[in-house]
XYZ file of C-alpha atoms in Angstrom:
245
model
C 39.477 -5.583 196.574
C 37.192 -6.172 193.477
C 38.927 -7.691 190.333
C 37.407 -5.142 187.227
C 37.493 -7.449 183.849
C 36.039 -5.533 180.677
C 33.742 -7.376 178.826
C 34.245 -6.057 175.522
C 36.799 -3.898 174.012
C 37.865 -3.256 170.677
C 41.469 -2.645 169.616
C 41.430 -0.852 165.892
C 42.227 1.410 163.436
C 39.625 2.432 161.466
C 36.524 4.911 162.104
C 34.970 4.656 165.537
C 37.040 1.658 166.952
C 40.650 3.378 166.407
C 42.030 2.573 170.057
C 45.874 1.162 170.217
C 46.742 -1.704 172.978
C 48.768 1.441 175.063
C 45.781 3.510 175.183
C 43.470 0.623 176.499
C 46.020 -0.063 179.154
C 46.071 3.616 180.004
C 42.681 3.803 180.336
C 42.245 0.533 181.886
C 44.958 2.062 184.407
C 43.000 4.800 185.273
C 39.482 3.057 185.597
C 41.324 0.490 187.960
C 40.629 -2.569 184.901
C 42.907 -5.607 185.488
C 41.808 -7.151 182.468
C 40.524 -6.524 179.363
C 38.573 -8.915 176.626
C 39.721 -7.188 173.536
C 37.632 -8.291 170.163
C 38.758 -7.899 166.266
C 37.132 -4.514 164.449
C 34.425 -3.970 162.412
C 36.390 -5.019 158.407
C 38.085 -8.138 160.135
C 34.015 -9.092 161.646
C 32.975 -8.746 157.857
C 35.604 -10.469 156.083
C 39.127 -10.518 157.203
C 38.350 -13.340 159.957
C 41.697 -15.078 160.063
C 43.944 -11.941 160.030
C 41.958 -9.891 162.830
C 42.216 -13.444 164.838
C 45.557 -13.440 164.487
C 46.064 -9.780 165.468
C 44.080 -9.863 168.406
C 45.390 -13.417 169.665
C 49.283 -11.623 168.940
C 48.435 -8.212 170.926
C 47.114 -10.587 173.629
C 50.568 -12.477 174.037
C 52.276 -9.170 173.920
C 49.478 -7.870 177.073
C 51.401 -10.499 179.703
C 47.869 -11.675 180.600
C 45.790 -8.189 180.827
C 43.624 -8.724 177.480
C 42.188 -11.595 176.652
C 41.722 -12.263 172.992
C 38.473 -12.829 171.146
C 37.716 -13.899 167.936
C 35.443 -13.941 165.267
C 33.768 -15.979 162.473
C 31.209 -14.841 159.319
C 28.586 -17.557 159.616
C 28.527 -17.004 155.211
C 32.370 -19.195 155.461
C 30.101 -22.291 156.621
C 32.438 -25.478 157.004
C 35.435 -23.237 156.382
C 34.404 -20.568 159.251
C 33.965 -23.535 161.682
C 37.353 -24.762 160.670
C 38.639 -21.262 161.189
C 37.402 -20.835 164.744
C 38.606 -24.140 165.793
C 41.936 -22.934 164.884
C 41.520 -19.551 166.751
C 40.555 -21.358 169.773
C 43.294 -23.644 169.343
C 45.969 -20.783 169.526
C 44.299 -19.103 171.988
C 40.718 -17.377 171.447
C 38.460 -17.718 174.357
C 35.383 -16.356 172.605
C 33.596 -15.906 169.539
C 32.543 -12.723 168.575
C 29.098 -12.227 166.125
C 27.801 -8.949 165.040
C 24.583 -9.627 162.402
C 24.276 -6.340 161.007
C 27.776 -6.395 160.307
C 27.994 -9.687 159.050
C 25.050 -9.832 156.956
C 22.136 -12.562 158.764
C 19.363 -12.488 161.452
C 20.799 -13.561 164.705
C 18.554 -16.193 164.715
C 19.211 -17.540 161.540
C 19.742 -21.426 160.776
C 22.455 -20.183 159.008
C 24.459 -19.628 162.395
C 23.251 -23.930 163.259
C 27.010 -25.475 162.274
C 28.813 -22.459 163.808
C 27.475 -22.501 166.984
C 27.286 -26.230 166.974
C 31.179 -25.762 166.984
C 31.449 -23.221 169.611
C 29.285 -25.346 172.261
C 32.011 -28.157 171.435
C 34.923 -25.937 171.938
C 33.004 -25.107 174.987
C 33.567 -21.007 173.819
C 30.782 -18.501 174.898
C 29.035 -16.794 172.022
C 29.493 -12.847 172.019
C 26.453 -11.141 170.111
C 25.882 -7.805 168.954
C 22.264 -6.392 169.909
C 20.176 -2.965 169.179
C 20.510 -0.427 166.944
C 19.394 -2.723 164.185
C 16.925 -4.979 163.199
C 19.236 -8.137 162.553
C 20.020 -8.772 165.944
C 16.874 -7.866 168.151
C 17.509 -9.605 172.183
C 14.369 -11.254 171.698
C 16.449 -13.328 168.668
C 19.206 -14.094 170.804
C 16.850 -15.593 173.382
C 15.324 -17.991 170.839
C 18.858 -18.560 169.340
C 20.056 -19.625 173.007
C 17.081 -22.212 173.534
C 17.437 -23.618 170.262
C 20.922 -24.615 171.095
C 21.301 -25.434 174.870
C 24.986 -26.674 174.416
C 25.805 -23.195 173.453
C 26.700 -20.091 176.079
C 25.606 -16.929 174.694
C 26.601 -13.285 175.896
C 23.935 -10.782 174.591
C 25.755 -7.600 173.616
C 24.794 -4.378 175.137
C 21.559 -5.434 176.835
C 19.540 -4.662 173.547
C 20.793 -1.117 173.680
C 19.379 1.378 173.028
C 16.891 0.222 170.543
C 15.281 -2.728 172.167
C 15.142 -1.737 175.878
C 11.397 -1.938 176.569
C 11.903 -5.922 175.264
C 14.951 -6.347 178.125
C 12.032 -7.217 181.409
C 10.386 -10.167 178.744
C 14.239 -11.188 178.495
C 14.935 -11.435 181.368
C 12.080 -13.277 182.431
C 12.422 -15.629 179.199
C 16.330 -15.904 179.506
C 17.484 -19.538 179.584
C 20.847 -20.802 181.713
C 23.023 -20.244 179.019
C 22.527 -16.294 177.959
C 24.593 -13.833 179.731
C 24.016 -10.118 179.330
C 27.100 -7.416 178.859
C 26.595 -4.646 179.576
C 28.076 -1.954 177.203
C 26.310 0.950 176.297
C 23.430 0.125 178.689
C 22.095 2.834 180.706
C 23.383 2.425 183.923
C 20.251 2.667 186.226
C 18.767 -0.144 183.771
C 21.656 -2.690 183.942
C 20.683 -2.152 187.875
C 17.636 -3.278 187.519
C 18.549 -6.354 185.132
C 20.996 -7.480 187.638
C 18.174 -7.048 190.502
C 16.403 -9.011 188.093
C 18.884 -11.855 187.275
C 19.624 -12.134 191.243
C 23.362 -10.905 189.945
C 23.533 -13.881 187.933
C 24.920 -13.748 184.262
C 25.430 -9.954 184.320
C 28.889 -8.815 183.080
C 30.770 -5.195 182.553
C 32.092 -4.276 179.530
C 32.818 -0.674 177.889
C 32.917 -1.186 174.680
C 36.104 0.671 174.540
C 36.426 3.039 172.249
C 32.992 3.505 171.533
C 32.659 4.566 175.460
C 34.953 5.468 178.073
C 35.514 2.569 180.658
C 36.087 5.027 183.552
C 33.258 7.211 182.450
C 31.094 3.916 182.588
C 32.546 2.565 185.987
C 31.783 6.287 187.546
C 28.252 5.675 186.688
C 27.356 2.102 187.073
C 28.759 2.157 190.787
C 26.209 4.471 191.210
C 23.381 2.161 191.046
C 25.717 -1.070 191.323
C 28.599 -0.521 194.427
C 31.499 -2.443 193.313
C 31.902 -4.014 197.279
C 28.162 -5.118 196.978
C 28.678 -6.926 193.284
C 31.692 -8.043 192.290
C 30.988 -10.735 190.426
C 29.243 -8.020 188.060
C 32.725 -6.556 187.716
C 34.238 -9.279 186.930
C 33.832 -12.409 189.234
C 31.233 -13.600 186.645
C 33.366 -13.385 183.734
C 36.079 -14.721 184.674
C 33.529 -17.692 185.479
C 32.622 -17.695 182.015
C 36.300 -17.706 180.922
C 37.489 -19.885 183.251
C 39.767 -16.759 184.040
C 41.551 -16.826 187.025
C 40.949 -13.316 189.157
């Protein structure tokens, strides 16, 4: 039987991310989820680093191992953000989360250099936030990944919806250490990305609340049968992680 990990959920209160830890489980429940990687929302991204790290690290003690806590650093904090996510990691964070448009730079800013530096050293994967916005194009993430090789990167949402017709350059571009979740993606295209990648480096994810992880499963099996790629589902995440299924 497949292991299902979630890629990316967010656990909040506030406008479109308002999802508590019993309704994830619920719907993780009924989608057939084991695990979830839940992520800090959109004011603790901005600015309120340290308490949403805290929060999400707590509510993943209190899961008894079904989320798995992200966290997340503005790249503006400098020395002080790296400082922060070595203490996330520390207590418990297994990746950090960047979303550009949210957090004010161009993915492929230098301003990012001493951040990601850190995470490479921490050996954490890098979690960014593509499409609907000009800050965070995949074609930036791409450049950001070769310009720091020690780095893993997960590219959010597969450039969704925005930047699709850029995804087949991507792909062909992508070094060893990008990854591509697949929130939001349509689901015949994250087919042919993972026909593309071999099955390689592709990983589900909802994007809880902002979509419905059964809704999602129903239509990615479609086009990607759990029995034929399970590593898609969660074998290659937990990879990443170093998650045991």
């Amino acid at each position: 039987m497949t292991t299902i990990i979630d890629g990316y959920c967010t656990l909040g209160t506030e406008r479109e991310t308002r999802l508590s830890p019993e309704m994830l489980l619920s719907w993780m429940d009924k989608a057939g989820v084991s695990k979830a990687v839940i992520a800090p929302e959109d004011r603790e991204i901005a600015v309120e680093n340290a308490q949403g790290n805290d929060r999400i690290l707590e509510l993943s003690r209190l899961s008894k191992g079904r989320f798995i806590p992200a966290c997340t650093v503005n790249p503006w904090f400098g020395p002080a953000g790296c400082q922060e996510l070595r203490r996330a990691v520390a207590t418990g964070a297994r990746m950090l989360v960047l979303a550009p448009a949210l957090q004010g730079f161009i993915a492929n800013d230098e301003l990012t250099s001493g951040l990601l530096q850190t995470a490479g050293q921490l050996d954490v994967p890098v979690y960014v936030h593509t499409g609907q916005h000009s800050s965070a194009a995949p074609t930036q993430v791409v450049l950001l990944a070769a310009r720091h090789p020690e780095t893993t990167f997960v590219l959010g949402h597969c450039g969704s919806t925005d930047y699709a017709h850029d995804m087949p350059a991507v792909l062909r571009s992508a070094t060893k250490n990008l990854w591509f979740e697949a929130s939001l993606a349509r689901p015949w295209a994250v087919g042919a990305y993972t026909a593309a990648l071999a099955g390689r480096n592709m990983i589900f994810g909802s994007s809880a609340p902002r979509n419905d992880p059964a809704f999602e499963l129903k239509h990615l099996t479609r086009y990607l049968p759990l029995d034929e790629y399970p590593n898609v589902y969660g074998g290659n995440l937990a990879k990443l992680l170093k998650e045991p299924l």
